[in-house]
Coordinates of C-alpha atoms in Angstrom, one line a residue:
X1 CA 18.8 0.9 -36.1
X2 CA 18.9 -1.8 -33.5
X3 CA 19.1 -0.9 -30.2
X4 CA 22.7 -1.4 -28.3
X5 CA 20.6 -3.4 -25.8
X6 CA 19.7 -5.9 -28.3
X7 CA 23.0 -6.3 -30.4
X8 CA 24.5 -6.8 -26.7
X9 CA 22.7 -9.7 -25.7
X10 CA 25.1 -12.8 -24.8
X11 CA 24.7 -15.6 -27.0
X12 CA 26.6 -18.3 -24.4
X13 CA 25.8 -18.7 -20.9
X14 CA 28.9 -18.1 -19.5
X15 CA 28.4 -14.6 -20.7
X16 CA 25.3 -14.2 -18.6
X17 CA 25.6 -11.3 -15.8
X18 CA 23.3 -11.5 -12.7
X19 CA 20.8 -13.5 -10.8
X20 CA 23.5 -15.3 -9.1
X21 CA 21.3 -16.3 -6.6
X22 CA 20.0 -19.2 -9.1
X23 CA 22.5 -18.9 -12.3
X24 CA 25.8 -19.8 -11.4
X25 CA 28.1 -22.4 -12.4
X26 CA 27.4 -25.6 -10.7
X27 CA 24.2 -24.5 -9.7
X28 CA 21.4 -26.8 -10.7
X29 CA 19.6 -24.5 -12.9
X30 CA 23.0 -23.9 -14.6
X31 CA 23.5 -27.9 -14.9
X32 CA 19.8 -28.4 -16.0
X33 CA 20.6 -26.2 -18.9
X34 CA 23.9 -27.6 -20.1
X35 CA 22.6 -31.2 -19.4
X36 CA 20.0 -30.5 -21.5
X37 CA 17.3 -31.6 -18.9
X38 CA 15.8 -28.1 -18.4
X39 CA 12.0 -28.3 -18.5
X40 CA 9.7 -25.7 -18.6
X41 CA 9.6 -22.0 -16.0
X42 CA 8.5 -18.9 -15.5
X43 CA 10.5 -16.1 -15.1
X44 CA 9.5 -12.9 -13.2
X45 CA 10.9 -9.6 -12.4
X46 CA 11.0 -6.0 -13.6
X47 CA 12.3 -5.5 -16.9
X48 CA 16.0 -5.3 -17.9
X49 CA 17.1 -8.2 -15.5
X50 CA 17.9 -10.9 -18.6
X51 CA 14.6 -12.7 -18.7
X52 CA 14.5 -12.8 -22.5
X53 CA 18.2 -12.9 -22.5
X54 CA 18.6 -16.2 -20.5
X55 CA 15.3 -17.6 -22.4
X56 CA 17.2 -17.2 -25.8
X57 CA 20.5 -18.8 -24.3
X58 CA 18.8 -21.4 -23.0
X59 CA 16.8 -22.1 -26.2
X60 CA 20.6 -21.9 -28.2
X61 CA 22.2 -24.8 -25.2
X62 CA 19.4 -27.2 -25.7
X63 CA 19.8 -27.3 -29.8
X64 CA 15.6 -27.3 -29.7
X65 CA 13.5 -25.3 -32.0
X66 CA 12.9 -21.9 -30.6
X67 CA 9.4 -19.8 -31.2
X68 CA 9.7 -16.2 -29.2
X69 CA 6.5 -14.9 -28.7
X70 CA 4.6 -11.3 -26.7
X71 CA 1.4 -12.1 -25.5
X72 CA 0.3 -8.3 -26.1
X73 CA 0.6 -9.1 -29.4
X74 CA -0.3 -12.3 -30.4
X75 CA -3.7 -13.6 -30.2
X76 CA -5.3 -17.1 -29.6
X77 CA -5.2 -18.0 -33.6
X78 CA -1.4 -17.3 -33.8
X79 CA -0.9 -19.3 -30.7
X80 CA -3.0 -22.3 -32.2
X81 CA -0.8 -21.7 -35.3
X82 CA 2.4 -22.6 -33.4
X83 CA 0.9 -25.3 -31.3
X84 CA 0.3 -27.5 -34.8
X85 CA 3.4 -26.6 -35.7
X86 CA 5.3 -27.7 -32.8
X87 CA 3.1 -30.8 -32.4
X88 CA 4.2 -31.8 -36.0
X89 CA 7.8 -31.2 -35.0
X90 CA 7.3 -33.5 -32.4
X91 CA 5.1 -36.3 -33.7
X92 CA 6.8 -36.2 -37.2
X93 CA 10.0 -37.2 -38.5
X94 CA 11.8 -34.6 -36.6
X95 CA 11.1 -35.9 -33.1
X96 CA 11.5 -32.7 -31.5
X97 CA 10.4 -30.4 -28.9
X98 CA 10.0 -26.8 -29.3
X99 CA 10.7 -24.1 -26.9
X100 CA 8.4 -21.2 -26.7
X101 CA 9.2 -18.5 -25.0
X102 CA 6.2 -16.0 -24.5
X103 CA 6.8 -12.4 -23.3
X104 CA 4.2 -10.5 -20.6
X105 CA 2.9 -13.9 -20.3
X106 CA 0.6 -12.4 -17.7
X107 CA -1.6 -10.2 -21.0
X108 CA -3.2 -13.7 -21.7
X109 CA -6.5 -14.4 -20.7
X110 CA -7.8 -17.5 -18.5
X111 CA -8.5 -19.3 -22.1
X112 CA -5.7 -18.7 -24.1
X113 CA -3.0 -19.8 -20.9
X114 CA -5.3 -22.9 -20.8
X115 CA -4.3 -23.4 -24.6
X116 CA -1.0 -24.2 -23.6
X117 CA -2.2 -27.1 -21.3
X118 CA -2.2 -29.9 -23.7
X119 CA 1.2 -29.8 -25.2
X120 CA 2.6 -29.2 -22.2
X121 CA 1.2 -32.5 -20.6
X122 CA 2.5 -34.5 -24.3
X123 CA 5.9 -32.4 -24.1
X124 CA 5.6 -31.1 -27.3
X125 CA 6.7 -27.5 -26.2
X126 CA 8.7 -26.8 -23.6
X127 CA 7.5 -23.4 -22.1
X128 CA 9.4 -20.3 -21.0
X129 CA 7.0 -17.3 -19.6
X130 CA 8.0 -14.0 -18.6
X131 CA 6.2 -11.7 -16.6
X132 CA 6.5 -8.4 -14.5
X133 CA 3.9 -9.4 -13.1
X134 CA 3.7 -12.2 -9.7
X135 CA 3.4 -15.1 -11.8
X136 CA 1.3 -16.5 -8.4
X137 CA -1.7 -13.5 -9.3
X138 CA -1.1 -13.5 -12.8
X139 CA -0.8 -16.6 -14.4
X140 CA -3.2 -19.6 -13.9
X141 CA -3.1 -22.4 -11.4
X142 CA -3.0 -24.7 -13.8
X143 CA 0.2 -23.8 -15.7
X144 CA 1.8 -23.0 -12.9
X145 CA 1.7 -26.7 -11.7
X146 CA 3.0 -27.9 -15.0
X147 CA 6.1 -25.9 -14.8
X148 CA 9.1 -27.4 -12.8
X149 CA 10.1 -24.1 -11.5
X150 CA 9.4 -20.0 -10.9
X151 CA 12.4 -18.0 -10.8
X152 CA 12.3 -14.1 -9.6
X153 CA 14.5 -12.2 -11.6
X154 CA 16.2 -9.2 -9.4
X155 CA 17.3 -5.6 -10.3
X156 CA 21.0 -6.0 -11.4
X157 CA 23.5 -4.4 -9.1
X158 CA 25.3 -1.7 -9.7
X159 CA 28.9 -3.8 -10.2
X160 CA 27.0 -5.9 -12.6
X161 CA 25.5 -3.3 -14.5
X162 CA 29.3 -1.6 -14.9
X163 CA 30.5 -5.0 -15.8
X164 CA 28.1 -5.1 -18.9
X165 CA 29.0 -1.3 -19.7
X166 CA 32.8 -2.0 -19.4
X167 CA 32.4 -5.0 -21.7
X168 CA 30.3 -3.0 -24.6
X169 CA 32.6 -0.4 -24.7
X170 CA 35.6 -2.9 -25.3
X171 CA 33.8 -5.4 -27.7
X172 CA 35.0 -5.0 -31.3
X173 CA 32.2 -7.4 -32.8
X174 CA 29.1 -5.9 -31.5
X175 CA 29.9 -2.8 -29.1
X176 CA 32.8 -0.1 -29.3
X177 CA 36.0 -1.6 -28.8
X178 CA 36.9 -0.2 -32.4
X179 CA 35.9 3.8 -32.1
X180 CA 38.8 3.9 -28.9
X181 CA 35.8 5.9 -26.5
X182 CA 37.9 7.7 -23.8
X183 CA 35.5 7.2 -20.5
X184 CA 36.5 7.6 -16.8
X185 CA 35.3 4.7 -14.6
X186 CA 33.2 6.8 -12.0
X187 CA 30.9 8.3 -15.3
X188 CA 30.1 4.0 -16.1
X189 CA 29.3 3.8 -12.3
X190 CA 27.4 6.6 -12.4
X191 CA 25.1 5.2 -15.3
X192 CA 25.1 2.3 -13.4
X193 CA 23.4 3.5 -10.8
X194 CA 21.3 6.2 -12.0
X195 CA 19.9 3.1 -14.7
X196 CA 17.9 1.9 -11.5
X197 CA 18.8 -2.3 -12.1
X198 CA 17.7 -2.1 -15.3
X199 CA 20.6 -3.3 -18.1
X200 CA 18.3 -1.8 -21.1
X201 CA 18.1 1.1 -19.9
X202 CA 22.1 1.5 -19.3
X203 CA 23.3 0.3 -22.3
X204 CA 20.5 2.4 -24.5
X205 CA 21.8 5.3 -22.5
X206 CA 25.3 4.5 -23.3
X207 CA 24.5 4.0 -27.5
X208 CA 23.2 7.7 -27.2
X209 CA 26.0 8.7 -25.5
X210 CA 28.5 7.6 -27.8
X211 CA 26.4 7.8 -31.3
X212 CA 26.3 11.8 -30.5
X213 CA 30.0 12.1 -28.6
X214 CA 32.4 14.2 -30.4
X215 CA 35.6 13.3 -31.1
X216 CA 37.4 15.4 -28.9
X217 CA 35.0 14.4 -25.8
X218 CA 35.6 12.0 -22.8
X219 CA 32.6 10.3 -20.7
X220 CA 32.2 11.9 -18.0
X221 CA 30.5 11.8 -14.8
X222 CA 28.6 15.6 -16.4
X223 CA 27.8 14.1 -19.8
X224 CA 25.8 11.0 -18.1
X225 CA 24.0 13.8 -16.0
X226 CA 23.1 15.4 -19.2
X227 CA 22.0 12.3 -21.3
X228 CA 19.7 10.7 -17.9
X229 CA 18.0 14.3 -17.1
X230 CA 18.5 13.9 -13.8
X231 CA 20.5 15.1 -11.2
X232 CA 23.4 13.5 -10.0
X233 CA 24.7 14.4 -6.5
X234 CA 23.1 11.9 -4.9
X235 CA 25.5 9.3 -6.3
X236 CA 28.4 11.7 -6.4
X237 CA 29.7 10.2 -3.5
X238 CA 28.4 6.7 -2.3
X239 CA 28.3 7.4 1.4
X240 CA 25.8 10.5 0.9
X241 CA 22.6 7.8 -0.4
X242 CA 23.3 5.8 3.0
X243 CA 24.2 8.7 5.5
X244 CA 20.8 10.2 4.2
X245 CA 18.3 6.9 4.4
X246 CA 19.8 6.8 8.1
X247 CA 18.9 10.5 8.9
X248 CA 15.8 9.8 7.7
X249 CA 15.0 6.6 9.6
X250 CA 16.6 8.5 13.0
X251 CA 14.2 11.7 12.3
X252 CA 11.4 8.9 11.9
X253 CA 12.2 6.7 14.6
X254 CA 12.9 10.6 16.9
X255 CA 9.2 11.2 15.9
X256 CA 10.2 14.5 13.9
X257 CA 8.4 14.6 10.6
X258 CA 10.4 17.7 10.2
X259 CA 13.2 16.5 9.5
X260 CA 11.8 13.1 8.3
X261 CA 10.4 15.2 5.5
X262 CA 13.8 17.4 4.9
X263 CA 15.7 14.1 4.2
X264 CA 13.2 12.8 2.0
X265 CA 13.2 15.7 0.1
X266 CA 17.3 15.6 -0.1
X267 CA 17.1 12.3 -1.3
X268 CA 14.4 13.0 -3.7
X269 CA 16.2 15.8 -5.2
X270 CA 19.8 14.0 -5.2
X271 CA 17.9 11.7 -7.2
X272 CA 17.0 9.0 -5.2
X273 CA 14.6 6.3 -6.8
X274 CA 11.3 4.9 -5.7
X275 CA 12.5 1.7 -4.9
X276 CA 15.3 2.0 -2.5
X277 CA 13.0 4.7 -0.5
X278 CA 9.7 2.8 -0.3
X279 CA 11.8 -0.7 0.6
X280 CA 13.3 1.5 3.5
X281 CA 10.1 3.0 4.5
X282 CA 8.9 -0.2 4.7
X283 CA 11.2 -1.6 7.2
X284 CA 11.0 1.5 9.2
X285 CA 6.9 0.7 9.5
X286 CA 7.4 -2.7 11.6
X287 CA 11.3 -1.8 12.9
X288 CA 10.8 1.4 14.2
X289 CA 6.4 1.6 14.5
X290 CA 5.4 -1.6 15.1
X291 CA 2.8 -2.9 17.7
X292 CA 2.4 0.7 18.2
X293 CA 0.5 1.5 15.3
X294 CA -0.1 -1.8 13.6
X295 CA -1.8 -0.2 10.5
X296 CA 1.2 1.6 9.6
X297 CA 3.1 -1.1 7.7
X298 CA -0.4 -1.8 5.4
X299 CA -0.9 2.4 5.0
X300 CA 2.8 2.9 4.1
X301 CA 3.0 -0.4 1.8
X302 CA 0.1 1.4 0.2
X303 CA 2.0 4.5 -0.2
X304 CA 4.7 2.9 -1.6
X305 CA 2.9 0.9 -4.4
X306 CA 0.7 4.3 -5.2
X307 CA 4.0 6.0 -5.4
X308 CA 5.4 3.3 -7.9
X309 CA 2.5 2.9 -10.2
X310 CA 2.3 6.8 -10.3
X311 CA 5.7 7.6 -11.0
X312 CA 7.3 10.6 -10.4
X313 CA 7.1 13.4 -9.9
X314 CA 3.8 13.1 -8.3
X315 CA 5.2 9.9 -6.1
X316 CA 6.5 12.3 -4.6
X317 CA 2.9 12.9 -2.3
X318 CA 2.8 9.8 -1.5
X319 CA 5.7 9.4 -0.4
X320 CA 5.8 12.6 1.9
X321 CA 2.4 10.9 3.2
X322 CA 4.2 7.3 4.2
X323 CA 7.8 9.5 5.8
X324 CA 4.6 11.7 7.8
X325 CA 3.0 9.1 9.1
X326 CA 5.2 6.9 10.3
X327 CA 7.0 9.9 12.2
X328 CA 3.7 11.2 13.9
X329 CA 2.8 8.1 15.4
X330 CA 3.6 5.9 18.6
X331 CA 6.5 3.9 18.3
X332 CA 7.7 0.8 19.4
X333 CA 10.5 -2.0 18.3
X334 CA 9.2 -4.7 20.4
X335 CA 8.5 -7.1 18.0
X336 CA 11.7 -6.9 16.2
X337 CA 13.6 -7.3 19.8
X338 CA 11.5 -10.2 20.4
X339 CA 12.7 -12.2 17.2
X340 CA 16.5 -10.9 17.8
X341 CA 16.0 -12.3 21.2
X342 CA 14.8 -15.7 20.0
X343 CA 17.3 -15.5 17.2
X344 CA 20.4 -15.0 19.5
X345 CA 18.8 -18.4 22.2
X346 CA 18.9 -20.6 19.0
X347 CA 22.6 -19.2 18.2
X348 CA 24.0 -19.5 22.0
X349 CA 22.4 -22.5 23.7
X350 CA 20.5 -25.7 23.2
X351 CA 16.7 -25.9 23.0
X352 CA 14.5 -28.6 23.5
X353 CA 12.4 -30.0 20.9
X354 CA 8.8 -28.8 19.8
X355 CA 6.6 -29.9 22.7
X356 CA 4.8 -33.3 21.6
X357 CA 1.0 -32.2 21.9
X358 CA 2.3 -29.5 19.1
X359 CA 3.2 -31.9 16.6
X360 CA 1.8 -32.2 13.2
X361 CA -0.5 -35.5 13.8
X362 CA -2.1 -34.7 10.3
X363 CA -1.0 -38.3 8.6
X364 CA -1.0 -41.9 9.7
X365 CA 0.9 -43.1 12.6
X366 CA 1.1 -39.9 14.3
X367 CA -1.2 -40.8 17.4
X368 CA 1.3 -44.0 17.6
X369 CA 3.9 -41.7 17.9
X370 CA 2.3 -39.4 20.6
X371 CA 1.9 -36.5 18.1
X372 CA -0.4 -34.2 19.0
X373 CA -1.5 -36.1 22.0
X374 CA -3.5 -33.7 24.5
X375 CA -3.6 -31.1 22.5
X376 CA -6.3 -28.2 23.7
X377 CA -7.9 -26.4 20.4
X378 CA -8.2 -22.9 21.9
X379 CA -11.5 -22.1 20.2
X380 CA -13.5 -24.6 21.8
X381 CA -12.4 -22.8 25.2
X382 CA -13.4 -19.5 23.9
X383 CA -10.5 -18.4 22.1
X384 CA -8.3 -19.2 25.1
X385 CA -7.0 -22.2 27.6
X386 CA -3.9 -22.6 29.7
X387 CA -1.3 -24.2 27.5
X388 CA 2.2 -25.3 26.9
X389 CA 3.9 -23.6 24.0
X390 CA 7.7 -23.0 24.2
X391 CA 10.0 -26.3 24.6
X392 CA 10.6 -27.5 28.2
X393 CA 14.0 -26.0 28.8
X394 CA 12.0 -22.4 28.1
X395 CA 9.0 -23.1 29.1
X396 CA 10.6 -24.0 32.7
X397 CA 12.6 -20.8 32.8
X398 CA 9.5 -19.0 32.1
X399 CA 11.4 -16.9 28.9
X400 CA 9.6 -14.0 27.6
X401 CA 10.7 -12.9 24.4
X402 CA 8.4 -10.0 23.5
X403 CA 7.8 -7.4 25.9
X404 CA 5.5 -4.8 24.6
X405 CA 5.2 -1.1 25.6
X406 CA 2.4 1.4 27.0
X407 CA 2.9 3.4 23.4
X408 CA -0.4 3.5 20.9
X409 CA -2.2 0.0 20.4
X410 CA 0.6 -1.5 21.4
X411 CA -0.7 -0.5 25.2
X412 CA -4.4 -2.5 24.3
X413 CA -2.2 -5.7 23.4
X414 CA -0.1 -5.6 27.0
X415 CA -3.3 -5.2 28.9
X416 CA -4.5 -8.5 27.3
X417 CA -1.7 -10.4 27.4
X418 CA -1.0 -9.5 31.2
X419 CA -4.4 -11.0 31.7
X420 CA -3.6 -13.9 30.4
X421 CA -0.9 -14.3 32.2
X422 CA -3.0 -13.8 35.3
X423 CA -5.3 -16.8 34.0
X424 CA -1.9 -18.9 33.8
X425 CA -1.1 -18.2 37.4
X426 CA -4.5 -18.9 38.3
X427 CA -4.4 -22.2 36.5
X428 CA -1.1 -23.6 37.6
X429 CA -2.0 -22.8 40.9
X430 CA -4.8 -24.8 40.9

C-alpha cells in the first residue's frame, strides 16, 4: 500500500505548502522555476518539509528528464551509470539536460560527490541534493560552489500542516473526499501540532486514522491522542505551551531550579517536543546568563544537541541538566541591553558614518580615499592602544552601550574594561 504521504504529494507548484520565506509567487526562486532558468541547489532541513516534493515539481515545470536517486543506496557504479546516460541525452539528438535529484546527499563520500563535478561544469545534469544534514559540513567545497543556491527547508507550521490535512481529507482523486470522514477542526490541529513540522508524519498518522475508523466514529481530539501515543494536554489549549516556557524562563532567570525543573517537567509531560524546549533554553543561556557565566550558552547548546540525537525519553537528562544549570548560576542581561540600546540609537537619531581609519582599505584606491588611514593594529601595542571606535557624534558624547555587572565572570570582564578606560583618560589627557 502506498503511503498517504506519497499519493499526497502536489504535482503543480501552486499546490506547494510552506517555505514561504523563499517559495512564493513572484519570488525569484518561484520565477526561476517557471522561467525555466532554475539551475542547480541544495536543499536542507529535517525531513517532512517538501524537499523531495518541490525537487519533483520542479523536475515536472522544466519538461527535463528527471533521475531520483538516495545516496544510502546507490553506489559509485549506479551513479556512473546515470552520468553516461545523461551525457548521451545531452550530447545526442535529444539535446537535453537531465535533472537528478539525489536524496541524503550528505551519505556520499569525498569521491563519489566529486563524480558529479564534470557534468555539472558541461551542464549535462542539473543537480538537486537533499540533505538533513548542513550542507556547509556535509557536502564538499567543490559542489557547493557549482550550485547557484542553498536553501534551508524549515519545520512546517502548524496552519500549514492543517492546511495539507484539511485538503486530503476533502480530495476525491487521491485523499478522502469520497468516504464523507466526519472530523472536528481542533482534532486536525491537534495532529498538526503533535506531528512536530513534519507533513509525513501527519498525513501517515491521518491514513491510519481513517483506514481503521469505524463508520459510526468522528475524529476527535481523543482518537489523535490514541493513534500519536502521546499525551495531549499540552496543546489542549494553546496558551498553556506559552504560559509554561515563560514560567520556566522566570524560575530560570529567578535563579530557582526548583521550579525551573517543575516546569520542565510539566512541559515534558504535556508533551512538549525537544525542539521548541532546547531553542528556548538556548535563548535563556545568553538572554537571561550571559557575561555572567559565558560557558553556559556552549554547555546548554550541548545539552540540547545530546538531548536531540538521543531522543526521548532519556533527553529528558539532559535536558534537566541544561534547565539546572542555567538556574544555578550568575546572571546577567547586559549584553542583550547593550544591543537593544544600540538598536533603539539607530531607530531614533542620526549617526555618523564609520570612522575613516576603520574603513576596509583592502582593494585599490582605498589609501586615495583615506580609508584606513592611521589606523593602530592593537597587537603590535600589546593587545591594546588608545583608539577611536564609535562614529563622531557617539564617540563625542562618550555613549556606553554595555554596562556589565559584578555577577560571576562577568565581574573579571568590568575590572578590565574599567582599566582601560583609565588608560583612555590617561591618554587623552596627555
Amino acid at each position: 500500500m502506498i503511503p498517504l504521504s506519497t499519493r499526497m504529494r502536489p504535482s503543480k507548484l501552486e499546490d506547494f505548502v510552506g517555505q514561504t520565506h523563499f517559495m512564493f509567487k513572484g519570488s525569484l526562486f518561484y520565477n526561476s522555476i517557471k522561467n525555466k532558468t532554475f539551475d542547480s541547489a541544495i536543499f536542507f532541513g529535517p525531513s517532512g518539509t517538501g524537499k523531495t516534493t518541490l525537487a519533483r515539481i520542479i523536475a515536472g515545470e522544466m519538461d527535463s528528464s528527471f533521475v531520483e536517486i538516495n545516496a544510502s543506496t546507490t553506489g559509485t557504479k549506479e551513479l556512473k551509470m546515470i552520468l553516461e546516460n545523461a551525457e548521451t541525452r545531452f550530447f545526442g539528438l535529444q539535446q537535453e539536460t537531465t535533472c537528478l535529484y539525489v536524496d541524503e546527499v550528505h551519505r556520499w563520500n569525498k569521491l563519489q560527490q566529486d563524480s558529479l563535478l564534470k557534468a555539472l561544469e558541461e551542464g549535462v545534469i542539473s543537480f538537486i541534493g537533499s540533505t538533513t544534514e548542513n550542507p556547509y559540513f556535509s557536502v564538499n567545497n567543490a559542489i557547493l560552489s557549482r550550485v547557484r543556491n542553498i536553501y534551508e527547508f524549515k519545520r512546517l507550521t502548524g496552519e500549514e500542516i492543517s492546511i495539507i490535512l484539511k485538503r486530503t481529507l476533502e480530495d476525491r482523486e487521491k485523499g478522502f473526499g469520497g468516504m464523507d470522514i466526519k472530523y472536528d477542526d481542533e482534532a486536525l490541529g491537534l495532529l498538526a501540532e503533535m506531528s512536530g513540522g513534519d507533513c509525513r508524519v501527519a498525513l501517515d498518522t491521518l491514513g491510519f486514522i481513517i483506514d481503521n475508523l469505524s463508520e459510526k466514529d468522528r475524529l476527535n481530539k481523543d482518537i489523535v491522542a490514541e493513534a500519536m501515543q502521546r499525551q495531549t494536554t499540552f496543546y489542549d489549549k494553546k496558551e498553556d505551551k506559552y504560559n509554561l516556557l515563560s514560567a520556566l524562563q522566570k524560575s530560570v532567570r529567578g535563579s530557582d531550579p526548583h521550579a525551573a525543573v517543575h516546569y520542565l517537567a510539566r512541559l515534558l509531560e504535556g508533551g512538549g517536543d525537544i525542539q521548541m524546549i532546547g531553542r528556548r533554553l538556548m535563548v535563556m543561556a545568553s538572554e537571561d546568563v550571559g557575561m555572567a557565566y559565558p560557558s553556559a550558552i556552549s554547555i546548554v547548546t550541548s545539552c540540547v544537541q545530546a538531548a536531540q540525537m538521543v531522543g526521548l525519553p532519556e533527553a529528558r537528562i539532559n535536558l534537566a541538566q541544561a534547565v539546572v544549570l542555567l538556574a544555578s548560576c550568575p546572571k546577567s542581561n547586559a549584553s542583550y541591553m547593550a544591543l537593544e540600546k544600540a538598536a533603539a540609537d539607530l531607530r531614533n537619531r542620526k549617526t555618523d558614518d564609520v570612522p575613516p581609519h576603520l574603513m576596509d582599505s583592502h582593494y585599490s584606491g582605498a589609501a586615495r580615499l583615506g580609508r584606513g588611514l592611521d589606523y593602530k593594529y592593537p597587537h603590535e601595542y600589546g593587545g591594546y592602544v588608545t583608539q577611536q571606535y564609535l562614529p563622531d557624534d557617539l564617540y563625542n558624547e562618550k555613549v556606553k552601550y554595555y554596562v556589565p555587572t559584578d555577577n560571576g565572570s562577568e565581574g573579571a570582564f568590568k575590572k578590565y574594561l574599567e582599566e582601560l578606560e583609565k588608560i583612555d583618560e590617561k591618554n587623552n589627557k596627555g
